[in-house]
Amino acid sequence: MAGSIEPVEYKRGKEKFSKLEKAEELSGKLSKQQKENKLMHSVLESDKEIIEEGKLLTESVNQNLSSFVPDLIFKNLVNDYKLAKQLYGEVIIRKLTGYDPGFVEKNIKIPEFREELKKNIEENIKKLKQKDLLNKGGEITDQGLKLSSLILYTEELDKLRIKGLGEKKEKKKDIYGDKKDYVPYKKTRYRDIAVRQSVKTAIRRQHTQLLKEDLRIFERQKKGGISIIYALDASGSMKGEKIGVGKRAGVALAYKVINEKNKVGLIVFGEDVKKIVPPTLDFDDILRSITSIRARAETDIAKTVQKAIELFGASKETKHLILLTDVLPTKGKKPEEETLRAVSIARDQDITISVVGINLDKQGEKLAKRIIEISDGRLYTVKNLEVLDTVILEDYYMV
């Protein structure tokens, strides 16, 4: 009897355990969803405190701050304010201390003021932990990143609604499309000249040599859809405001492209390709990936272009890479040669490349011009970071 009862008891116990696991898992998912819904509600209802906390977390990622440690932050502010300002930036200093950075700098030597700063920093970080936006070690949690992404998304869309989202005009003809018909020659790329058809036209007209009026060119028709890859330079020189506006521009691009039923992908690059998202219609996936980007190390554009070729694959869609950077490549034995070689391979795969350069020097601009010449793309030199999102969208409209 004992032998027959034991397996039944074990099986029931296992079933109960399995049901308990599922219940706990469901409870966890519901709890997480409730937290996310609460965050979304707070942001949409313009809860000032939660919005300010979201901005603080967003800026900490842009400044590549790995964790919020009250004692360390206070120590850095007191020991060398100018260095601390470079490390944290004005936004973080203002939001953690509760004072304007200029006021902090003027009064940092006063003992009573130092005590006030220490108290404010500790209390503000404690609040973030209580709301599950930071873990015990002061690192940003998944909940914190979710809030950061919501702030990034809502702020950029509000900004674009004021400026205008713009409109992508559909073109029946397109130089990057498929060869569909022949038309008389007009100023165009040499590669679009239909040699056979031109010769036939000359023979039919009994011309002994090929004349300009005999030339025929391929009329290309735009392909079915569009795939855009946004390649964002996350090298050390992009830290702070530049990476911040680059991320906002990426959010604007993703929103517009996906809203028009086209696909958008992401490549984050520095000394290596750090993060990739293949062209997708999943806006949330792109948004989460953009939110978590941090700037560090050198720049390797060649690897970025190679990765874009891989992500685009053999798709029949119009394929376009937008490359955002502030420096020429520094990684590799011959970085410029390697970059141009990769660009040439990309063009052979029907991929066009546009370069958006932030304050490029003469050497960087020279290389950027070579890239767009080879790839049939466009070059945008940006001095005012506030217009970066508009520039990125403008390039998309030109594809």
mmCIF file of N, CA and C in Angstrom, residues 95-166:
data_model
loop_
_atom_site.group_PDB
_atom_site.id
_atom_site.type_symbol
_atom_site.label_atom_id
_atom_site.label_comp_id
_atom_site.label_asym_id
_atom_site.label_seq_id
_atom_site.Cartn_x
_atom_site.Cartn_y
_atom_site.Cartn_z
ATOM 1 N N LYS A 95 19.080 68.802 -9.356
ATOM 2 C CA LYS A 95 17.982 67.950 -8.893
ATOM 3 C C LYS A 95 18.318 67.213 -7.590
ATOM 4 N N LEU A 96 19.584 66.896 -7.373
ATOM 5 C CA LEU A 96 19.956 66.200 -6.135
ATOM 6 C C LEU A 96 20.118 67.149 -4.951
ATOM 7 N N THR A 97 20.667 68.347 -5.212
ATOM 8 C CA THR A 97 20.921 69.285 -4.108
ATOM 9 C C THR A 97 19.721 70.188 -3.830
ATOM 10 N N GLY A 98 18.886 70.412 -4.866
ATOM 11 C CA GLY A 98 17.766 71.329 -4.703
ATOM 12 C C GLY A 98 18.153 72.781 -4.915
ATOM 13 N N TYR A 99 19.386 73.013 -5.354
ATOM 14 C CA TYR A 99 19.871 74.374 -5.579
ATOM 15 C C TYR A 99 20.432 74.533 -6.987
ATOM 16 N N ASP A 100 20.439 75.784 -7.466
ATOM 17 C CA ASP A 100 21.050 76.086 -8.752
ATOM 18 C C ASP A 100 22.560 75.823 -8.666
ATOM 19 N N PRO A 101 23.163 75.207 -9.691
ATOM 20 C CA PRO A 101 24.600 74.895 -9.659
ATOM 21 C C PRO A 101 25.486 76.103 -9.353
ATOM 22 N N GLY A 102 25.130 77.277 -9.882
ATOM 23 C CA GLY A 102 25.913 78.487 -9.611
ATOM 24 C C GLY A 102 25.890 78.842 -8.134
ATOM 25 N N PHE A 103 24.726 78.669 -7.490
ATOM 26 C CA PHE A 103 24.585 78.948 -6.060
ATOM 27 C C PHE A 103 25.390 77.944 -5.239
ATOM 28 N N VAL A 104 25.368 76.680 -5.668
ATOM 29 C CA VAL A 104 26.146 75.635 -4.981
ATOM 30 C C VAL A 104 27.629 75.977 -5.027
ATOM 31 N N GLU A 105 28.111 76.381 -6.184
ATOM 32 C CA GLU A 105 29.541 76.692 -6.348
ATOM 33 C C GLU A 105 29.974 77.852 -5.450
ATOM 34 N N LYS A 106 29.124 78.863 -5.338
ATOM 35 C CA LYS A 106 29.466 80.045 -4.534
ATOM 36 C C LYS A 106 29.496 79.749 -3.036
ATOM 37 N N ASN A 107 28.646 78.819 -2.596
ATOM 38 C CA ASN A 107 28.479 78.600 -1.150
ATOM 39 C C ASN A 107 29.024 77.268 -0.645
ATOM 40 N N ILE A 108 29.713 76.516 -1.518
ATOM 41 C CA ILE A 108 30.156 75.167 -1.167
ATOM 42 C C ILE A 108 31.135 75.135 0.005
ATOM 43 N N LYS A 109 31.807 76.261 0.292
ATOM 44 C CA LYS A 109 32.792 76.304 1.384
ATOM 45 C C LYS A 109 32.143 76.539 2.751
ATOM 46 N N ILE A 110 30.893 76.951 2.772
ATOM 47 C CA ILE A 110 30.212 77.263 4.037
ATOM 48 C C ILE A 110 29.768 75.966 4.722
ATOM 49 N N PRO A 111 30.229 75.710 5.966
ATOM 50 C CA PRO A 111 29.923 74.450 6.677
ATOM 51 C C PRO A 111 28.424 74.152 6.784
ATOM 52 N N GLU A 112 27.622 75.170 7.149
ATOM 53 C CA GLU A 112 26.181 74.963 7.308
ATOM 54 C C GLU A 112 25.523 74.572 5.974
ATOM 55 N N PHE A 113 26.003 75.186 4.905
ATOM 56 C CA PHE A 113 25.452 74.884 3.576
ATOM 57 C C PHE A 113 25.829 73.463 3.158
ATOM 58 N N ARG A 114 27.032 73.062 3.521
ATOM 59 C CA ARG A 114 27.470 71.686 3.211
ATOM 60 C C ARG A 114 26.554 70.666 3.887
ATOM 61 N N GLU A 115 26.208 70.953 5.129
ATOM 62 C CA GLU A 115 25.315 70.050 5.870
ATOM 63 C C GLU A 115 23.952 69.942 5.175
ATOM 64 N N GLU A 116 23.454 71.093 4.705
ATOM 65 C CA GLU A 116 22.178 71.127 3.991
ATOM 66 C C GLU A 116 22.251 70.312 2.694
ATOM 67 N N LEU A 117 23.365 70.465 1.961
ATOM 68 C CA LEU A 117 23.560 69.716 0.714
ATOM 69 C C LEU A 117 23.570 68.218 0.972
ATOM 70 N N LYS A 118 24.337 67.808 1.975
ATOM 71 C CA LYS A 118 24.466 66.379 2.310
ATOM 72 C C LYS A 118 23.096 65.783 2.629
ATOM 73 N N LYS A 119 22.324 66.521 3.410
ATOM 74 C CA LYS A 119 20.987 66.071 3.805
ATOM 75 C C LYS A 119 20.076 65.939 2.576
ATOM 76 N N ASN A 120 20.091 66.942 1.707
ATOM 77 C CA ASN A 120 19.240 66.930 0.508
ATOM 78 C C ASN A 120 19.595 65.780 -0.430
ATOM 79 N N ILE A 121 20.890 65.571 -0.637
ATOM 80 C CA ILE A 121 21.347 64.492 -1.526
ATOM 81 C C ILE A 121 20.889 63.135 -0.994
ATOM 82 N N GLU A 122 21.082 62.922 0.308
ATOM 83 C CA GLU A 122 20.690 61.650 0.935
ATOM 84 C C GLU A 122 19.182 61.423 0.827
ATOM 85 N N GLU A 123 18.395 62.464 1.106
ATOM 86 C CA GLU A 123 16.933 62.334 1.082
ATOM 87 C C GLU A 123 16.404 62.077 -0.333
ATOM 88 N N ASN A 124 16.954 62.775 -1.307
ATOM 89 C CA ASN A 124 16.490 62.606 -2.693
ATOM 90 C C ASN A 124 16.816 61.222 -3.242
ATOM 91 N N ILE A 125 17.987 60.712 -2.894
ATOM 92 C CA ILE A 125 18.361 59.363 -3.344
ATOM 93 C C ILE A 125 17.530 58.312 -2.608
ATOM 94 N N LYS A 126 17.244 58.565 -1.334
ATOM 95 C CA LYS A 126 16.408 57.651 -0.547
ATOM 96 C C LYS A 126 15.005 57.543 -1.155
ATOM 97 N N LYS A 127 14.451 58.662 -1.602
ATOM 98 C CA LYS A 127 13.127 58.667 -2.247
ATOM 99 C C LYS A 127 13.120 57.803 -3.503
ATOM 100 N N LEU A 128 14.185 57.918 -4.295
ATOM 101 C CA LEU A 128 14.287 57.132 -5.531
ATOM 102 C C LEU A 128 14.317 55.637 -5.228
ATOM 103 N N LYS A 129 14.983 55.272 -4.133
ATOM 104 C CA LYS A 129 15.050 53.857 -3.731
ATOM 105 C C LYS A 129 13.689 53.373 -3.229
ATOM 106 N N GLN A 130 12.999 54.221 -2.466
ATOM 107 C CA GLN A 130 11.682 53.852 -1.936
ATOM 108 C C GLN A 130 10.663 53.632 -3.056
ATOM 109 N N LYS A 131 10.841 54.333 -4.152
ATOM 110 C CA LYS A 131 9.933 54.192 -5.305
ATOM 111 C C LYS A 131 10.390 53.108 -6.270
ATOM 112 N N ASP A 132 11.426 52.367 -5.885
ATOM 113 C CA ASP A 132 11.957 51.274 -6.707
ATOM 114 C C ASP A 132 12.529 51.777 -8.039
ATOM 115 N N LEU A 133 13.002 53.020 -8.039
ATOM 116 C CA LEU A 133 13.652 53.566 -9.236
ATOM 117 C C LEU A 133 15.156 53.314 -9.180
ATOM 118 N N LEU A 134 15.665 53.126 -7.961
ATOM 119 C CA LEU A 134 17.057 52.718 -7.735
ATOM 120 C C LEU A 134 17.056 51.491 -6.840
ATOM 121 N N ASN A 135 18.055 50.610 -7.006
ATOM 122 C CA ASN A 135 18.175 49.479 -6.086
ATOM 123 C C ASN A 135 18.984 49.890 -4.856
ATOM 124 N N LYS A 136 19.239 48.963 -3.970
ATOM 125 C CA LYS A 136 19.946 49.285 -2.723
ATOM 126 C C LYS A 136 21.336 49.855 -2.974
ATOM 127 N N GLY A 137 21.962 49.414 -4.062
ATOM 128 C CA GLY A 137 23.307 49.894 -4.397
ATOM 129 C C GLY A 137 23.309 51.228 -5.128
ATOM 130 N N GLY A 138 22.115 51.765 -5.392
ATOM 131 C CA GLY A 138 22.025 53.058 -6.063
ATOM 132 C C GLY A 138 22.013 52.980 -7.578
ATOM 133 N N GLU A 139 21.899 51.758 -8.126
ATOM 134 C CA GLU A 139 21.853 51.602 -9.587
ATOM 135 C C GLU A 139 20.405 51.706 -10.073
ATOM 136 N N ILE A 140 20.230 52.182 -11.295
ATOM 137 C CA ILE A 140 18.884 52.345 -11.851
ATOM 138 C C ILE A 140 18.244 50.981 -12.091
ATOM 139 N N THR A 141 17.021 50.815 -11.631
ATOM 140 C CA THR A 141 16.282 49.560 -11.807
ATOM 141 C C THR A 141 15.567 49.557 -13.164
ATOM 142 N N ASP A 142 14.949 48.422 -13.485
ATOM 143 C CA ASP A 142 14.135 48.341 -14.708
ATOM 144 C C ASP A 142 12.989 49.351 -14.653
ATOM 145 N N GLN A 143 12.447 49.510 -13.436
ATOM 146 C CA GLN A 143 11.371 50.484 -13.235
ATOM 147 C C GLN A 143 11.874 51.906 -13.516
ATOM 148 N N GLY A 144 13.099 52.173 -13.079
ATOM 149 C CA GLY A 144 13.711 53.482 -13.317
ATOM 150 C C GLY A 144 13.934 53.747 -14.793
ATOM 151 N N LEU A 145 14.408 52.723 -15.515
ATOM 152 C CA LEU A 145 14.621 52.860 -16.961
ATOM 153 C C LEU A 145 13.299 53.058 -17.697
ATOM 154 N N LYS A 146 12.256 52.381 -17.201
ATOM 155 C CA LYS A 146 10.930 52.533 -17.807
ATOM 156 C C LYS A 146 10.454 53.979 -17.674
ATOM 157 N N LEU A 147 10.632 54.546 -16.481
ATOM 158 C CA LEU A 147 10.243 55.941 -16.261
ATOM 159 C C LEU A 147 11.058 56.868 -17.164
ATOM 160 N N SER A 148 12.352 56.600 -17.244
ATOM 161 C CA SER A 148 13.235 57.405 -18.088
ATOM 162 C C SER A 148 12.778 57.382 -19.546
ATOM 163 N N SER A 149 12.395 56.197 -20.030
ATOM 164 C CA SER A 149 11.953 56.069 -21.423
ATOM 165 C C SER A 149 10.632 56.814 -21.654
ATOM 166 N N LEU A 150 9.744 56.791 -20.653
ATOM 167 C CA LEU A 150 8.470 57.515 -20.766
ATOM 168 C C LEU A 150 8.699 59.023 -20.871
ATOM 169 N N ILE A 151 9.634 59.517 -20.053
ATOM 170 C CA ILE A 151 9.950 60.946 -20.074
ATOM 171 C C ILE A 151 10.566 61.327 -21.416
ATOM 172 N N LEU A 152 11.503 60.502 -21.880
ATOM 173 C CA LEU A 152 12.169 60.741 -23.166
ATOM 174 C C LEU A 152 11.140 60.811 -24.293
ATOM 175 N N TYR A 153 10.214 59.868 -24.270
ATOM 176 C CA TYR A 153 9.184 59.755 -25.315
ATOM 177 C C TYR A 153 8.211 60.933 -25.286
ATOM 178 N N THR A 154 7.649 61.215 -24.113
ATOM 179 C CA THR A 154 6.629 62.268 -24.017
ATOM 180 C C THR A 154 7.215 63.655 -24.282
ATOM 181 N N GLU A 155 8.425 63.911 -23.774
ATOM 182 C CA GLU A 155 9.047 65.223 -23.987
ATOM 183 C C GLU A 155 9.346 65.465 -25.463
ATOM 184 N N GLU A 156 9.882 64.444 -26.139
ATOM 185 C CA GLU A 156 10.238 64.609 -27.553
ATOM 186 C C GLU A 156 8.995 64.791 -28.415
ATOM 187 N N LEU A 157 7.936 64.039 -28.118
ATOM 188 C CA LEU A 157 6.711 64.175 -28.911
ATOM 189 C C LEU A 157 6.040 65.527 -28.687
ATOM 190 N N ASP A 158 6.070 66.003 -27.435
ATOM 191 C CA ASP A 158 5.520 67.333 -27.155
ATOM 192 C C ASP A 158 6.280 68.401 -27.944
ATOM 193 N N LYS A 159 7.600 68.238 -27.977
ATOM 194 C CA LYS A 159 8.456 69.183 -28.704
ATOM 195 C C LYS A 159 8.154 69.155 -30.204
ATOM 196 N N LEU A 160 7.997 67.953 -30.750
ATOM 197 C CA LEU A 160 7.744 67.809 -32.181
ATOM 198 C C LEU A 160 6.361 68.310 -32.578
ATOM 199 N N ARG A 161 5.403 68.172 -31.671
ATOM 200 C CA ARG A 161 4.056 68.674 -31.981
ATOM 201 C C ARG A 161 4.074 70.196 -32.134
ATOM 202 N N ILE A 162 4.919 70.847 -31.333
ATOM 203 C CA ILE A 162 5.048 72.306 -31.416
ATOM 204 C C ILE A 162 5.761 72.696 -32.714
ATOM 205 N N LYS A 163 6.854 71.972 -33.015
ATOM 206 C CA LYS A 163 7.644 72.275 -34.214
ATOM 207 C C LYS A 163 6.993 71.753 -35.485
ATOM 208 N N GLY A 164 6.192 70.702 -35.339
ATOM 209 C CA GLY A 164 5.593 70.043 -36.503
ATOM 210 C C GLY A 164 6.378 68.803 -36.855
ATOM 211 N N LEU A 165 5.662 67.696 -37.022
ATOM 212 C CA LEU A 165 6.308 66.414 -37.327
ATOM 213 C C LEU A 165 6.794 66.332 -38.762
ATOM 214 N N GLY A 166 6.275 67.194 -39.625
ATOM 215 C CA GLY A 166 6.662 67.102 -41.033
ATOM 216 C C GLY A 166 5.884 65.996 -41.727
#
